Amino acid sequence: EYITVPWDQRPDILELKDLAPVLIDQERIIKGSWNISNYLERNFIDSPSLFGGMAGAGACQFVDSWVYQVLLDEIYALIIVDLAEENMMVDSPNKLLWEKKLKNYWGDLQVEEVKKIRNERRSFLQKEILKPLRKTVTTIPFLGGEDPAYSDYCVAGALNWARTLSCFDILESGDPIFSWLEEVLNLYSSQFKRPQDTPLV
C-alpha cells in the first residue's frame, strides 16, 4: 500500500517527525531513504542489488550525502519562492513561517525580486553543482553503470520532487541530465511523468 502525504503536512504517525519516507514491513518500521535501501539490500537478497556490492554501497552513500546536503538545498532555494507565494497571503495561517523560510535563502528580497534574479542561481546549479553528474551520464547510461542503482534513484528523486512542486524548470530539455532523468523515471511507471500543467502547492 502506497500512501501519499503532502510534503509540508507530515502526519504525526509512527513518530515520523521530519524523516520520510517510511517503510513498514510487517512489524518492522524503517524511516528514511538510505535506511530503507540498506534494509532492502540486506533482507531481499534474491532481488537485484541497489548498490552493486560493498564498493558500490560506499559510492551510493556518497551520492546520498551530496543530494541531501548540497543538491536539495540549492533546489529548494530555487523553488521556495513558488511555494511561499500562495502561503504568504494575508489570510494564510502559515504566512510568517513562509516569510521566514524565504528569508533564510534570499535575505530581505521580496517574492518578485527573487523571481527576477533566481535564474543566476539556477545557472550556477546547472553549470557547477551538476557538472559531475552531467559528465557521468554523458558517458554511461546510469550512475550505476549499465543498470540504475540507488544513486540514480536518489538524484532523480530530488530533481523530480522539484518539478512536482514548482513549474520553475531546474533543467533544460537539451541537457543530458534531463534525458537521463526521463530514462530513470520512466523505467517503472508512467506516474512519474510530469503533467502538462503542474499545479503549485
PDB file of C-alpha atoms in Angstrom:
ATOM      1  CA  GLU A   1       0.000   0.000   0.000  1.00  0.00           C
ATOM      2  CA  TYR A   2       1.384   3.377  -1.050  1.00  0.00           C
ATOM      3  CA  ILE A   3       0.141   6.456   0.792  1.00  0.00           C
ATOM      4  CA  THR A   4       0.932   9.969  -0.393  1.00  0.00           C
ATOM      5  CA  VAL A   5       1.264  12.748   2.168  1.00  0.00           C
ATOM      6  CA  PRO A   6       1.547  16.493   1.374  1.00  0.00           C
ATOM      7  CA  TRP A   7       5.224  17.268   1.833  1.00  0.00           C
ATOM      8  CA  ASP A   8       4.582  20.154   4.235  1.00  0.00           C
ATOM      9  CA  GLN A   9       1.820  18.400   6.184  1.00  0.00           C
ATOM     10  CA  ARG A  10       3.595  15.423   7.698  1.00  0.00           C
ATOM     11  CA  PRO A  11       1.222  13.471   9.926  1.00  0.00           C
ATOM     12  CA  ASP A  12       2.100  12.610  13.495  1.00  0.00           C
ATOM     13  CA  ILE A  13       2.237   8.865  12.889  1.00  0.00           C
ATOM     14  CA  LEU A  14       4.898   6.344  13.804  1.00  0.00           C
ATOM     15  CA  GLU A  15       6.875   9.177  15.367  1.00  0.00           C
ATOM     16  CA  LEU A  16       7.618  10.217  11.803  1.00  0.00           C
ATOM     17  CA  LYS A  17       8.590  13.783  12.627  1.00  0.00           C
ATOM     18  CA  ASP A  18      10.849  15.070   9.841  1.00  0.00           C
ATOM     19  CA  LEU A  19      12.093  11.767   8.489  1.00  0.00           C
ATOM     20  CA  ALA A  20      10.395  10.397   5.390  1.00  0.00           C
ATOM     21  CA  PRO A  21       9.667   8.147   3.618  1.00  0.00           C
ATOM     22  CA  VAL A  22       8.690   5.292   5.916  1.00  0.00           C
ATOM     23  CA  LEU A  23       8.658   1.609   5.029  1.00  0.00           C
ATOM     24  CA  ILE A  24       6.563  -0.789   7.114  1.00  0.00           C
ATOM     25  CA  ASP A  25       7.440  -4.457   6.658  1.00  0.00           C
ATOM     26  CA  GLN A  26       5.258  -6.490   8.976  1.00  0.00           C
ATOM     27  CA  GLU A  27       6.420  -5.440  12.466  1.00  0.00           C
ATOM     28  CA  ARG A  28       9.434  -3.509  11.266  1.00  0.00           C
ATOM     29  CA  ILE A  29       9.343   0.254  10.718  1.00  0.00           C
ATOM     30  CA  ILE A  30      12.206   1.743   8.691  1.00  0.00           C
ATOM     31  CA  LYS A  31      12.494   5.506   8.234  1.00  0.00           C
ATOM     32  CA  GLY A  32      14.451   7.443   5.643  1.00  0.00           C
ATOM     33  CA  SER A  33      15.575   6.612   2.107  1.00  0.00           C
ATOM     34  CA  TRP A  34      19.088   5.486   2.997  1.00  0.00           C
ATOM     35  CA  ASN A  35      17.960   3.257   5.858  1.00  0.00           C
ATOM     36  CA  ILE A  36      15.214   1.773   3.703  1.00  0.00           C
ATOM     37  CA  SER A  37      17.625   1.000   0.874  1.00  0.00           C
ATOM     38  CA  ASN A  38      20.022  -0.723   3.278  1.00  0.00           C
ATOM     39  CA  TYR A  39      17.158  -2.729   4.747  1.00  0.00           C
ATOM     40  CA  LEU A  40      16.048  -3.856   1.285  1.00  0.00           C
ATOM     41  CA  GLU A  41      19.619  -4.722   0.337  1.00  0.00           C
ATOM     42  CA  ARG A  42      20.093  -6.927   3.419  1.00  0.00           C
ATOM     43  CA  ASN A  43      16.727  -8.629   3.505  1.00  0.00           C
ATOM     44  CA  PHE A  44      15.815  -9.180  -0.138  1.00  0.00           C
ATOM     45  CA  ILE A  45      18.960 -10.794  -1.462  1.00  0.00           C
ATOM     46  CA  ASP A  46      17.151 -12.518  -4.334  1.00  0.00           C
ATOM     47  CA  SER A  47      16.359  -9.131  -5.877  1.00  0.00           C
ATOM     48  CA  PRO A  48      18.854  -7.075  -7.895  1.00  0.00           C
ATOM     49  CA  SER A  49      21.296  -5.169  -5.712  1.00  0.00           C
ATOM     50  CA  LEU A  50      20.540  -1.491  -5.166  1.00  0.00           C
ATOM     51  CA  PHE A  51      24.220  -0.761  -4.568  1.00  0.00           C
ATOM     52  CA  GLY A  52      26.139  -3.240  -6.673  1.00  0.00           C
ATOM     53  CA  GLY A  53      28.130  -4.688  -3.774  1.00  0.00           C
ATOM     54  CA  MET A  54      30.136  -3.202  -0.902  1.00  0.00           C
ATOM     55  CA  ALA A  55      32.172  -0.855  -3.087  1.00  0.00           C
ATOM     56  CA  GLY A  56      29.000   0.357  -4.717  1.00  0.00           C
ATOM     57  CA  ALA A  57      27.401   0.919  -1.316  1.00  0.00           C
ATOM     58  CA  GLY A  58      30.129   3.388  -0.400  1.00  0.00           C
ATOM     59  CA  ALA A  59      29.686   5.297  -3.658  1.00  0.00           C
ATOM     60  CA  CYS A  60      25.920   5.350  -3.209  1.00  0.00           C
ATOM     61  CA  GLN A  61      26.274   6.679   0.321  1.00  0.00           C
ATOM     62  CA  PHE A  62      28.449   9.493  -1.002  1.00  0.00           C
ATOM     63  CA  VAL A  63      25.789  10.396  -3.579  1.00  0.00           C
ATOM     64  CA  ASP A  64      23.104  10.240  -0.888  1.00  0.00           C
ATOM     65  CA  SER A  65      25.072  12.698   1.265  1.00  0.00           C
ATOM     66  CA  TRP A  66      25.653  15.023  -1.707  1.00  0.00           C
ATOM     67  CA  VAL A  67      21.963  15.013  -2.609  1.00  0.00           C
ATOM     68  CA  TYR A  68      20.691  15.759   0.890  1.00  0.00           C
ATOM     69  CA  GLN A  69      23.419  18.191   1.936  1.00  0.00           C
ATOM     70  CA  VAL A  70      24.084  20.066  -1.315  1.00  0.00           C
ATOM     71  CA  LEU A  71      21.700  19.422  -4.193  1.00  0.00           C
ATOM     72  CA  LEU A  72      18.383  19.614  -2.350  1.00  0.00           C
ATOM     73  CA  ASP A  73      19.415  22.797  -0.597  1.00  0.00           C
ATOM     74  CA  GLU A  74      20.098  24.512  -3.921  1.00  0.00           C
ATOM     75  CA  ILE A  75      16.916  23.157  -5.477  1.00  0.00           C
ATOM     76  CA  TYR A  76      14.869  24.330  -2.523  1.00  0.00           C
ATOM     77  CA  ALA A  77      16.328  27.815  -2.828  1.00  0.00           C
ATOM     78  CA  LEU A  78      15.099  27.971  -6.423  1.00  0.00           C
ATOM     79  CA  ILE A  79      11.554  26.745  -5.896  1.00  0.00           C
ATOM     80  CA  ILE A  80      10.799  28.095  -2.418  1.00  0.00           C
ATOM     81  CA  VAL A  81       9.542  31.372  -3.854  1.00  0.00           C
ATOM     82  CA  ASP A  82       6.814  29.475  -5.728  1.00  0.00           C
ATOM     83  CA  LEU A  83       5.869  27.519  -2.641  1.00  0.00           C
ATOM     84  CA  ALA A  84       5.906  30.611  -0.465  1.00  0.00           C
ATOM     85  CA  GLU A  85       3.888  32.863  -2.760  1.00  0.00           C
ATOM     86  CA  GLU A  86       0.488  31.304  -2.069  1.00  0.00           C
ATOM     87  CA  ASN A  87       1.215  30.718   1.601  1.00  0.00           C
ATOM     88  CA  MET A  88       2.292  34.300   2.210  1.00  0.00           C
ATOM     89  CA  MET A  89      -1.133  35.722   1.512  1.00  0.00           C
ATOM     90  CA  VAL A  90      -2.535  37.868   4.318  1.00  0.00           C
ATOM     91  CA  ASP A  91      -5.131  35.315   5.366  1.00  0.00           C
ATOM     92  CA  SER A  92      -2.754  32.368   5.302  1.00  0.00           C
ATOM     93  CA  PRO A  93      -2.080  30.803   8.740  1.00  0.00           C
ATOM     94  CA  ASN A  94       1.421  29.895   7.523  1.00  0.00           C
ATOM     95  CA  LYS A  95       2.354  33.384   6.331  1.00  0.00           C
ATOM     96  CA  LEU A  96       5.002  34.080   8.978  1.00  0.00           C
ATOM     97  CA  LEU A  97       6.508  30.602   8.615  1.00  0.00           C
ATOM     98  CA  TRP A  98       6.961  31.012   4.862  1.00  0.00           C
ATOM     99  CA  GLU A  99       8.295  34.526   5.210  1.00  0.00           C
ATOM    100  CA  LYS A 100      10.993  33.116   7.499  1.00  0.00           C
ATOM    101  CA  LYS A 101      11.784  30.263   5.115  1.00  0.00           C
ATOM    102  CA  LEU A 102      12.128  32.639   2.181  1.00  0.00           C
ATOM    103  CA  LYS A 103      14.343  34.977   4.196  1.00  0.00           C
ATOM    104  CA  ASN A 104      16.656  32.108   5.149  1.00  0.00           C
ATOM    105  CA  TYR A 105      17.518  31.654   1.467  1.00  0.00           C
ATOM    106  CA  TRP A 106      17.093  35.098  -0.042  1.00  0.00           C
ATOM    107  CA  GLY A 107      17.509  37.598   2.794  1.00  0.00           C
ATOM    108  CA  ASP A 108      15.204  40.594   2.657  1.00  0.00           C
ATOM    109  CA  LEU A 109      14.343  40.218  -1.037  1.00  0.00           C
ATOM    110  CA  GLN A 110      10.656  40.153  -1.875  1.00  0.00           C
ATOM    111  CA  VAL A 111       8.980  37.435  -3.938  1.00  0.00           C
ATOM    112  CA  GLU A 112       9.031  39.375  -7.195  1.00  0.00           C
ATOM    113  CA  GLU A 113      12.677  40.316  -6.700  1.00  0.00           C
ATOM    114  CA  VAL A 114      13.648  36.690  -6.139  1.00  0.00           C
ATOM    115  CA  LYS A 115      11.827  35.638  -9.299  1.00  0.00           C
ATOM    116  CA  LYS A 116      13.862  38.122 -11.303  1.00  0.00           C
ATOM    117  CA  ILE A 117      17.280  37.006 -10.092  1.00  0.00           C
ATOM    118  CA  ARG A 118      16.932  33.282  -9.375  1.00  0.00           C
ATOM    119  CA  ASN A 119      17.951  32.416 -12.955  1.00  0.00           C
ATOM    120  CA  GLU A 120      21.509  33.311 -11.963  1.00  0.00           C
ATOM    121  CA  ARG A 121      21.414  30.812  -9.116  1.00  0.00           C
ATOM    122  CA  ARG A 122      19.901  28.194 -11.415  1.00  0.00           C
ATOM    123  CA  SER A 123      22.746  28.803 -13.861  1.00  0.00           C
ATOM    124  CA  PHE A 124      25.245  28.146 -11.058  1.00  0.00           C
ATOM    125  CA  LEU A 125      23.421  24.923 -10.176  1.00  0.00           C
ATOM    126  CA  GLN A 126      23.396  23.742 -13.775  1.00  0.00           C
ATOM    127  CA  LYS A 127      26.962  24.701 -14.682  1.00  0.00           C
ATOM    128  CA  GLU A 128      28.815  23.951 -11.460  1.00  0.00           C
ATOM    129  CA  ILE A 129      26.926  21.741  -8.998  1.00  0.00           C
ATOM    130  CA  LEU A 130      25.528  19.409 -11.661  1.00  0.00           C
ATOM    131  CA  LYS A 131      28.695  19.315 -13.780  1.00  0.00           C
ATOM    132  CA  PRO A 132      29.987  15.926 -12.463  1.00  0.00           C
ATOM    133  CA  LEU A 133      26.539  14.385 -12.870  1.00  0.00           C
ATOM    134  CA  ARG A 134      26.295  15.653 -16.461  1.00  0.00           C
ATOM    135  CA  LYS A 135      29.718  14.308 -17.373  1.00  0.00           C
ATOM    136  CA  THR A 136      28.876  10.911 -15.896  1.00  0.00           C
ATOM    137  CA  VAL A 137      25.502  10.408 -17.598  1.00  0.00           C
ATOM    138  CA  THR A 138      27.015  11.554 -20.889  1.00  0.00           C
ATOM    139  CA  THR A 139      29.460   8.657 -20.858  1.00  0.00           C
ATOM    140  CA  ILE A 140      27.392   5.855 -19.267  1.00  0.00           C
ATOM    141  CA  PRO A 141      23.626   5.182 -19.218  1.00  0.00           C
ATOM    142  CA  PHE A 142      23.204   5.357 -15.436  1.00  0.00           C
ATOM    143  CA  LEU A 143      25.183   6.269 -12.346  1.00  0.00           C
ATOM    144  CA  GLY A 144      25.075   2.557 -11.570  1.00  0.00           C
ATOM    145  CA  GLY A 145      26.644   1.737 -14.942  1.00  0.00           C
ATOM    146  CA  GLU A 146      24.606  -0.205 -17.452  1.00  0.00           C
ATOM    147  CA  ASP A 147      21.754  -0.509 -14.953  1.00  0.00           C
ATOM    148  CA  PRO A 148      20.339   2.021 -12.479  1.00  0.00           C
ATOM    149  CA  ALA A 149      21.379   1.890  -8.834  1.00  0.00           C
ATOM    150  CA  TYR A 150      20.347   3.626  -5.634  1.00  0.00           C
ATOM    151  CA  SER A 151      22.448   6.631  -6.648  1.00  0.00           C
ATOM    152  CA  ASP A 152      20.274   7.095  -9.751  1.00  0.00           C
ATOM    153  CA  TYR A 153      17.053   6.898  -7.776  1.00  0.00           C
ATOM    154  CA  CYS A 154      18.373   9.252  -5.105  1.00  0.00           C
ATOM    155  CA  VAL A 155      19.347  12.038  -7.517  1.00  0.00           C
ATOM    156  CA  ALA A 156      16.333  11.517  -9.756  1.00  0.00           C
ATOM    157  CA  GLY A 157      14.029  11.664  -6.743  1.00  0.00           C
ATOM    158  CA  ALA A 158      15.386  15.066  -5.742  1.00  0.00           C
ATOM    159  CA  LEU A 159      15.012  16.510  -9.240  1.00  0.00           C
ATOM    160  CA  ASN A 160      11.554  15.049  -9.723  1.00  0.00           C
ATOM    161  CA  TRP A 161      10.474  16.381  -6.313  1.00  0.00           C
ATOM    162  CA  ALA A 162      11.243  19.879  -7.558  1.00  0.00           C
ATOM    163  CA  ARG A 163       9.200  19.614 -10.726  1.00  0.00           C
ATOM    164  CA  THR A 164       6.185  18.171  -8.948  1.00  0.00           C
ATOM    165  CA  LEU A 165       6.099  21.177  -6.627  1.00  0.00           C
ATOM    166  CA  SER A 166       7.021  24.022  -8.964  1.00  0.00           C
ATOM    167  CA  CYS A 167       6.714  24.972 -12.624  1.00  0.00           C
ATOM    168  CA  PHE A 168      10.170  26.553 -12.471  1.00  0.00           C
ATOM    169  CA  ASP A 169      12.393  24.345 -14.608  1.00  0.00           C
ATOM    170  CA  ILE A 170      15.574  23.280 -12.857  1.00  0.00           C
ATOM    171  CA  LEU A 171      16.817  21.554 -16.014  1.00  0.00           C
ATOM    172  CA  GLU A 172      16.634  22.432 -19.697  1.00  0.00           C
ATOM    173  CA  SER A 173      15.297  19.896 -22.184  1.00  0.00           C
ATOM    174  CA  GLY A 174      18.580  19.751 -24.122  1.00  0.00           C
ATOM    175  CA  ASP A 175      20.601  18.921 -21.015  1.00  0.00           C
ATOM    176  CA  PRO A 176      21.898  15.312 -20.891  1.00  0.00           C
ATOM    177  CA  ILE A 177      20.758  15.262 -17.259  1.00  0.00           C
ATOM    178  CA  PHE A 178      17.200  15.965 -18.417  1.00  0.00           C
ATOM    179  CA  SER A 179      17.315  12.944 -20.759  1.00  0.00           C
ATOM    180  CA  TRP A 180      18.850  10.757 -18.039  1.00  0.00           C
ATOM    181  CA  LEU A 181      16.149  11.839 -15.586  1.00  0.00           C
ATOM    182  CA  GLU A 182      13.393  10.889 -18.024  1.00  0.00           C
ATOM    183  CA  GLU A 183      15.012   7.486 -18.525  1.00  0.00           C
ATOM    184  CA  VAL A 184      15.158   6.818 -14.787  1.00  0.00           C
ATOM    185  CA  LEU A 185      11.600   7.988 -14.093  1.00  0.00           C
ATOM    186  CA  ASN A 186      10.140   6.036 -16.985  1.00  0.00           C
ATOM    187  CA  LEU A 187      11.769   2.748 -16.001  1.00  0.00           C
ATOM    188  CA  TYR A 188       8.909   1.567 -13.865  1.00  0.00           C
ATOM    189  CA  SER A 189       5.821   3.698 -14.187  1.00  0.00           C
ATOM    190  CA  SER A 190       4.316   6.489 -16.239  1.00  0.00           C
ATOM    191  CA  GLN A 191       3.086   8.063 -12.988  1.00  0.00           C
ATOM    192  CA  PHE A 192       6.397   9.904 -12.716  1.00  0.00           C
ATOM    193  CA  LYS A 193       5.947  11.742 -15.989  1.00  0.00           C
ATOM    194  CA  ARG A 194       5.473  15.442 -15.468  1.00  0.00           C
ATOM    195  CA  PRO A 195       1.900  16.619 -16.119  1.00  0.00           C
ATOM    196  CA  GLN A 196       1.412  19.309 -18.744  1.00  0.00           C
ATOM    197  CA  ASP A 197       0.281  21.833 -16.158  1.00  0.00           C
ATOM    198  CA  THR A 198       1.999  21.249 -12.844  1.00  0.00           C
ATOM    199  CA  PRO A 199      -0.055  22.869 -10.059  1.00  0.00           C
ATOM    200  CA  LEU A 200       1.753  24.877  -7.438  1.00  0.00           C
ATOM    201  CA  VAL A 201       1.368  23.535  -3.901  1.00  0.00           C
TER     202      VAL A 201
END
